[in-house]
Coordinates of N, CA and C in Angstrom, one line a residue:
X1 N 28.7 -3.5 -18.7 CA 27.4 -3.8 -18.2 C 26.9 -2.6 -17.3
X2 N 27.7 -1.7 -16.7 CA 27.1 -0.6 -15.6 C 26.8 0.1 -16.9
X3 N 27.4 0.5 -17.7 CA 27.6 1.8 -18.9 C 26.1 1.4 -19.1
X4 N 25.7 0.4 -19.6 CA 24.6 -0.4 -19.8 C 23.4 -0.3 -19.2
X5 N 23.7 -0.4 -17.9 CA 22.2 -0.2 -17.1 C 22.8 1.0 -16.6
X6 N 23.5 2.0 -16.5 CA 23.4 3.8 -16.4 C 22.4 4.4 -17.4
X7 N 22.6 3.5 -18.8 CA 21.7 4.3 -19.9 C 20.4 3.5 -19.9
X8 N 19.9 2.9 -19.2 CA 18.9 2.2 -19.2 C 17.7 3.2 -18.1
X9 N 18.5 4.1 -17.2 CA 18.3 4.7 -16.2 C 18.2 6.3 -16.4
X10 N 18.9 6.7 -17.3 CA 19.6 7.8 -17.2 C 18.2 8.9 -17.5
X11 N 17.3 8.5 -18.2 CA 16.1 9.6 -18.3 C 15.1 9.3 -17.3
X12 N 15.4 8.4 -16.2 CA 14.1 8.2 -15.3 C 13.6 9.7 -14.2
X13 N 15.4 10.4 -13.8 CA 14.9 11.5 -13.0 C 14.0 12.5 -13.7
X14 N 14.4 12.6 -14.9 CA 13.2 13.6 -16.0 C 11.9 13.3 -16.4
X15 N 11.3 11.7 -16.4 CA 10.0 11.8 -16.2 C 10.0 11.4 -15.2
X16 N 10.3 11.4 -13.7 CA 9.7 11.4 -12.4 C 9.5 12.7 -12.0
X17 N 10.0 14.5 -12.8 CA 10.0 15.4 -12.3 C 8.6 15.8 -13.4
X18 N 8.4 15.3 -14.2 CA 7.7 15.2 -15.3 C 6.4 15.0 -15.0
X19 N 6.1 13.4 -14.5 CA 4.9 13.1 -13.8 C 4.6 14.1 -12.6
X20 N 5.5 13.8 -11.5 CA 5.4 14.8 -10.5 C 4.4 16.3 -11.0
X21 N 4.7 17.1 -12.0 CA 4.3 18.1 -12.5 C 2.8 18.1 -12.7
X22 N 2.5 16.7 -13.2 CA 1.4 16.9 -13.8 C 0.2 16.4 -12.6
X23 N 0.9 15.7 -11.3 CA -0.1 15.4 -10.3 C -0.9 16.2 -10.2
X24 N -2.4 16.0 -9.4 CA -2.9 16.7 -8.4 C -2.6 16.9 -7.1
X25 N -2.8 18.1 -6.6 CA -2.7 17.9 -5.0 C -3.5 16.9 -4.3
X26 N -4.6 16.4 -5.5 CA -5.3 15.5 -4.6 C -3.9 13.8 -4.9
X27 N -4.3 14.0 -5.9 CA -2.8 12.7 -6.1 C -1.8 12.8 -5.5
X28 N -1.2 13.9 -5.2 CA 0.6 14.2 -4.4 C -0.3 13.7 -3.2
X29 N -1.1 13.8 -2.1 CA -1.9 13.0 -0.8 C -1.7 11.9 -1.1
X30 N -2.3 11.8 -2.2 CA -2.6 9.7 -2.2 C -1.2 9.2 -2.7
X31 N -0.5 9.9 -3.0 CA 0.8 9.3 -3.3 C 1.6 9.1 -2.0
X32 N 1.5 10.2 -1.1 CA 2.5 10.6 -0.1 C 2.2 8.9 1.2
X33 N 0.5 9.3 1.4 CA -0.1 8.3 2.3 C 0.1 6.8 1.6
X34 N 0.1 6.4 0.8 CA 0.5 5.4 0.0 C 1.5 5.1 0.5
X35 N 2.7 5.4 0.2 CA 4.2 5.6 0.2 C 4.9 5.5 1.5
X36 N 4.0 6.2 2.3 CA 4.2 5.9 4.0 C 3.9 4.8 4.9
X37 N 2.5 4.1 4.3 CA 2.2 3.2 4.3 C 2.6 1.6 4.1
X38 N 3.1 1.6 3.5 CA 3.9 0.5 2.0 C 5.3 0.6 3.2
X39 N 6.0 1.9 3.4 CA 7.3 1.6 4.1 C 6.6 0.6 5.4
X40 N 5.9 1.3 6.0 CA 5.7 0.1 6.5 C 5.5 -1.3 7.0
X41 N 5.0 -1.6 5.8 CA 4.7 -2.8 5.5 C 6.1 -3.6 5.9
X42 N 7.1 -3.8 5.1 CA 8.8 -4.2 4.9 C 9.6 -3.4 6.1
X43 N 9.3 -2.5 6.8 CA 10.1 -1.8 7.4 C 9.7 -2.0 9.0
X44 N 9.4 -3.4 9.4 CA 9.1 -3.7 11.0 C 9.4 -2.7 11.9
X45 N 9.2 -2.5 12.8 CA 9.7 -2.0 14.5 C 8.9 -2.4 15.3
X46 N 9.8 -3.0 16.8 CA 8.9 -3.0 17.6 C 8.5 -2.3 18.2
X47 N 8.6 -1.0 18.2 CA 7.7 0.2 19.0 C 7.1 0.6 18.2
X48 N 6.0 0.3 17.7 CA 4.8 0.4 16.6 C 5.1 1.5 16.0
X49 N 6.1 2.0 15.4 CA 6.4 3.3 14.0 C 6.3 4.4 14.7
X50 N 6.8 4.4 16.4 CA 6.7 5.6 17.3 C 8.0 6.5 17.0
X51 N 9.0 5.8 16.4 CA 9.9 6.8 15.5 C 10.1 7.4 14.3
X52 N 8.8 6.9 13.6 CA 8.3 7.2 12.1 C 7.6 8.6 11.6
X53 N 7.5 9.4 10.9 CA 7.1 10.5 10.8 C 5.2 10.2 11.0
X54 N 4.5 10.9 10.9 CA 3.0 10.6 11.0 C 2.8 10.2 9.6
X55 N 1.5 9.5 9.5 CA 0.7 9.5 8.2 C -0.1 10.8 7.5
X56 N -0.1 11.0 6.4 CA -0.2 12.5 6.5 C -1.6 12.6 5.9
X57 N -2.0 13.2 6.8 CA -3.5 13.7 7.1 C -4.5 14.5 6.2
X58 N -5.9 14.5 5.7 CA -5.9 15.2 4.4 C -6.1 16.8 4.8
X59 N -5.5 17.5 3.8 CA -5.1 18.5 4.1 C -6.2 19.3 3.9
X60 N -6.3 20.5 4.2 CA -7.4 21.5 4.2 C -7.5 22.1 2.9
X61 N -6.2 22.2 2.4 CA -6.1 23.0 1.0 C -6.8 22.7 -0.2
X62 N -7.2 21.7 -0.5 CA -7.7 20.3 -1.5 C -9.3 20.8 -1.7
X63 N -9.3 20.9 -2.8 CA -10.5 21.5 -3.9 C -11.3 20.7 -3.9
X64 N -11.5 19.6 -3.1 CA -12.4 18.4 -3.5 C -13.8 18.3 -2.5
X65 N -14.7 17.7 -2.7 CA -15.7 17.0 -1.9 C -15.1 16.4 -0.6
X66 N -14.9 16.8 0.3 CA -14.3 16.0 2.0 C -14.9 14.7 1.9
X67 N -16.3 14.8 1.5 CA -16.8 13.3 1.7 C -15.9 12.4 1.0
X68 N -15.5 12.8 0.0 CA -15.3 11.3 -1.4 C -13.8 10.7 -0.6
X69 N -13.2 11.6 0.1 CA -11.5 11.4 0.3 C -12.3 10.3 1.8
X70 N -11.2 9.3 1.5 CA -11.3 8.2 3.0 C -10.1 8.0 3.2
X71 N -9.7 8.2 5.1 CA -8.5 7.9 5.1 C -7.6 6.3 5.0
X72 N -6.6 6.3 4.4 CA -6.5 5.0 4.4 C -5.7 4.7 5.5
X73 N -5.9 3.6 5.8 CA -5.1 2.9 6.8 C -4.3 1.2 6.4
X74 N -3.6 1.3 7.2 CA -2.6 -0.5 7.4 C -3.0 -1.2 7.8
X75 N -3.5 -2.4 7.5 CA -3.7 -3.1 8.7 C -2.6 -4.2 8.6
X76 N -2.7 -5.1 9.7 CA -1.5 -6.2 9.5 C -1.8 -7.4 9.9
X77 N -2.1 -8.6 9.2 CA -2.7 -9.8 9.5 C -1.7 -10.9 10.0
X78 N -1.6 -11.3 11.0 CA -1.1 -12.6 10.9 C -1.4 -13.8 10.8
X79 N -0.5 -14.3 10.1 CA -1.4 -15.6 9.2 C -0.8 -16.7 10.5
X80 N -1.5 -17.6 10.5 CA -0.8 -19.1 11.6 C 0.0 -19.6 10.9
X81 N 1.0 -20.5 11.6 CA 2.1 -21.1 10.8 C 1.5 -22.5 9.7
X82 N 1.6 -22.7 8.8 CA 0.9 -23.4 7.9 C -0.1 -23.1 7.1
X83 N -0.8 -21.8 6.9 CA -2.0 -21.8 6.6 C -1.9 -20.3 5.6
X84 N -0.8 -19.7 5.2 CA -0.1 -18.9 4.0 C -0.9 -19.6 2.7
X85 N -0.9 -20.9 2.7 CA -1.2 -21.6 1.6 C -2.5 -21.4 1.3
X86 N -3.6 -21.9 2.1 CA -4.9 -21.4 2.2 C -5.2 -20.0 2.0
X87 N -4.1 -18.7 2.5 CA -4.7 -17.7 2.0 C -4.6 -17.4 0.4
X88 N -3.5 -17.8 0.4 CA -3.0 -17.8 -1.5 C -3.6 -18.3 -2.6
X89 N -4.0 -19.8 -1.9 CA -4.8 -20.6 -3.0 C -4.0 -20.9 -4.1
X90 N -4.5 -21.9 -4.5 CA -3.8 -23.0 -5.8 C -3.5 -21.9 -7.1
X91 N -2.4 -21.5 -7.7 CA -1.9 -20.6 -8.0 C -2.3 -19.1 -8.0
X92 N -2.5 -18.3 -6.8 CA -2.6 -17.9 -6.0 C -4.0 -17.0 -6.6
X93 N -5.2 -17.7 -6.8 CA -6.7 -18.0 -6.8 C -7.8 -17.1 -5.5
X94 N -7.3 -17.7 -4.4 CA -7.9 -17.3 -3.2 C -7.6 -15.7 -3.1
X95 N -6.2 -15.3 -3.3 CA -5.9 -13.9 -2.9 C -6.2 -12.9 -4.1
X96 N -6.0 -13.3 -5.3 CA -6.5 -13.0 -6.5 C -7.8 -11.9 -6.3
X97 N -9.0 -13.3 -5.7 CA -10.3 -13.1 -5.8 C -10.5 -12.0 -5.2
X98 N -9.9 -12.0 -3.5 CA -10.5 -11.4 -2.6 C -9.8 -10.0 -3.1
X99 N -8.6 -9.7 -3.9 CA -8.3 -8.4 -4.2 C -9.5 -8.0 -5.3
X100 N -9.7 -8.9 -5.9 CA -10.7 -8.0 -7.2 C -12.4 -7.3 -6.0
X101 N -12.3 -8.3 -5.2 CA -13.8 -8.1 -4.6 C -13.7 -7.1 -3.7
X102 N -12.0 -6.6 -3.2 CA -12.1 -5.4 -2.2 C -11.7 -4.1 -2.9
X103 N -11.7 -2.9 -2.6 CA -10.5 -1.8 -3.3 C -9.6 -2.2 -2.2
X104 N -9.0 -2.7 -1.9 CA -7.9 -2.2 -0.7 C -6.9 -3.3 -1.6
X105 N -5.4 -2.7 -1.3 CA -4.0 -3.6 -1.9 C -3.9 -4.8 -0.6
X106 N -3.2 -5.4 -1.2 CA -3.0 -6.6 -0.5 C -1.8 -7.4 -0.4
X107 N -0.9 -7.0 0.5 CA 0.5 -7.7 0.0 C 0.8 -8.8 0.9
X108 N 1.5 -9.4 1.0 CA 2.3 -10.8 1.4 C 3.6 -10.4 1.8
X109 N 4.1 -11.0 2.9 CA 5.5 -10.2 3.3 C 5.9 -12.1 2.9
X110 N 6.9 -11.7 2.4 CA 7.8 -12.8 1.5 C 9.1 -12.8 2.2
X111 N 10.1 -13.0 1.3 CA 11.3 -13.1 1.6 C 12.1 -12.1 2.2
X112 N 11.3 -10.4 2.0 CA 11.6 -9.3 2.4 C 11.2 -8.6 3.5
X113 N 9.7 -9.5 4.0 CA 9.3 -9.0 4.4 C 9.2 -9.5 6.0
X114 N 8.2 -9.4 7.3 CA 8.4 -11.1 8.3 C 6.9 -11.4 7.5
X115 N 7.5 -13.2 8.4 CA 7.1 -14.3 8.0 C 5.7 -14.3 8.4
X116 N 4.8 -14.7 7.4 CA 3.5 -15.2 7.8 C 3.0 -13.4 8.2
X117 N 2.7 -12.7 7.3 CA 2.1 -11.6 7.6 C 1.7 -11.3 6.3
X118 N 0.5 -10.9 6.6 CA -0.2 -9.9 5.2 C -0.5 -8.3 5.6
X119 N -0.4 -7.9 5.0 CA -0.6 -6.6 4.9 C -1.8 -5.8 3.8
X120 N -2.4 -5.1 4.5 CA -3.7 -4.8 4.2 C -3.7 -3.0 3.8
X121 N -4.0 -2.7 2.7 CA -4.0 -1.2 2.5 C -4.9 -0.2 1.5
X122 N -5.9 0.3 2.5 CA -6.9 1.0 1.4 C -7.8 1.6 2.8
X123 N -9.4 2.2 2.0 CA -10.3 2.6 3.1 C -10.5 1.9 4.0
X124 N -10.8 2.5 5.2 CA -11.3 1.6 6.8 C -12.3 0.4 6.3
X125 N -13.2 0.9 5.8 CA -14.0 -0.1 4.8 C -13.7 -1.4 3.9
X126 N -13.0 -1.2 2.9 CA -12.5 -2.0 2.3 C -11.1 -2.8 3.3
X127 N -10.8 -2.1 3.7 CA -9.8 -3.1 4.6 C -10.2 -4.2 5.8
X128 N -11.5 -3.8 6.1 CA -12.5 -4.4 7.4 C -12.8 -5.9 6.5
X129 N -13.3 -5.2 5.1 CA -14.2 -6.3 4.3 C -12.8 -7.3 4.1
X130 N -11.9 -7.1 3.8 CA -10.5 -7.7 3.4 C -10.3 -8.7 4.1
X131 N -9.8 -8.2 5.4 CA -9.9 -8.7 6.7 C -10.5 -10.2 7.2
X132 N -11.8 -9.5 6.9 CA -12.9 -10.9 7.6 C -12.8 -11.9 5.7
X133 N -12.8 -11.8 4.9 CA -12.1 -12.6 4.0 C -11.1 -13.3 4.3
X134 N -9.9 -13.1 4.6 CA -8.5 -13.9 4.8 C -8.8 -14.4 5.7
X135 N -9.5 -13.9 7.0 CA -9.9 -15.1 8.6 C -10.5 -16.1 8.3
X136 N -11.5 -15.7 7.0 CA -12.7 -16.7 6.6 C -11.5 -17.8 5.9
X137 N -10.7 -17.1 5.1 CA -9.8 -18.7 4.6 C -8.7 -18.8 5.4
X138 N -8.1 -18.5 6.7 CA -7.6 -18.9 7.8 C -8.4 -20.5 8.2
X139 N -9.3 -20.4 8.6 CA -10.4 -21.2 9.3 C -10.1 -22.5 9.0

């Protein structure tokens, strides 16, 4: 069974060096801030991520329009105890919606994560708009 899932595995470092190649500098950013982000979601501390590297900032080098790049940010919701259900909605309907109606990701800290917390990840904008959604089905 390892022999098994070794060969199930065994070409993944060659297309991750593969993809990697073909990013943009603008994508290696949104990968990196992504990536930093997300750990924190699952990765608690109580000294608000004062031991964590920074989020990484858009860089000067990047061939792009300044306007179009927005920085993304975390936010972190806490839900009241009982009311997970109301954000989820009857096979999970309510959270569904509000992801198609924001750009920002939207996770759920579950079994891996703490209890009763959502996590919020995209533009200052779309995360704002997110936000006052999930309060509105808090209520």
């Amino acid at each position: 069974m390892v022999r098994a899932a070794a060969d199930d595995v065994r070409f993944l470092p060659y297309v991750f060096h593969k993809m990697m190649e073909k990013l943009s500098e603008e994508s290696l950013w949104r990968l990196a801030v992504r990536g930093s982000l997300c750990c924190r979601c699952f990765c608690i501390s109580d000294n608000e991520y004062a031991d964590w590297p920074a989020i990484p900032s858009i860089p000067e080098f990047l061939n792009v329009e300044r306007d179009t790049l927005e920085d993304e940010i975390l936010s972190i919701l806490d839900v009241p105890p009982g009311k997970m259900g109301c954000v989820i909605g009857r096979k999970g309907s309510s959270i569904l919606s509000i992801k198609e109606s924001c750009k920002a990701e939207i996770l759920i800290s579950g079994s891996k994560g703490a209890p009763d917390k959502v996590f919020i990840i995209g533009p200052l904008k779309q995360v704002r708009k997110a936000e006052a959604m999930l309060r509105g089905r808090m209520l």
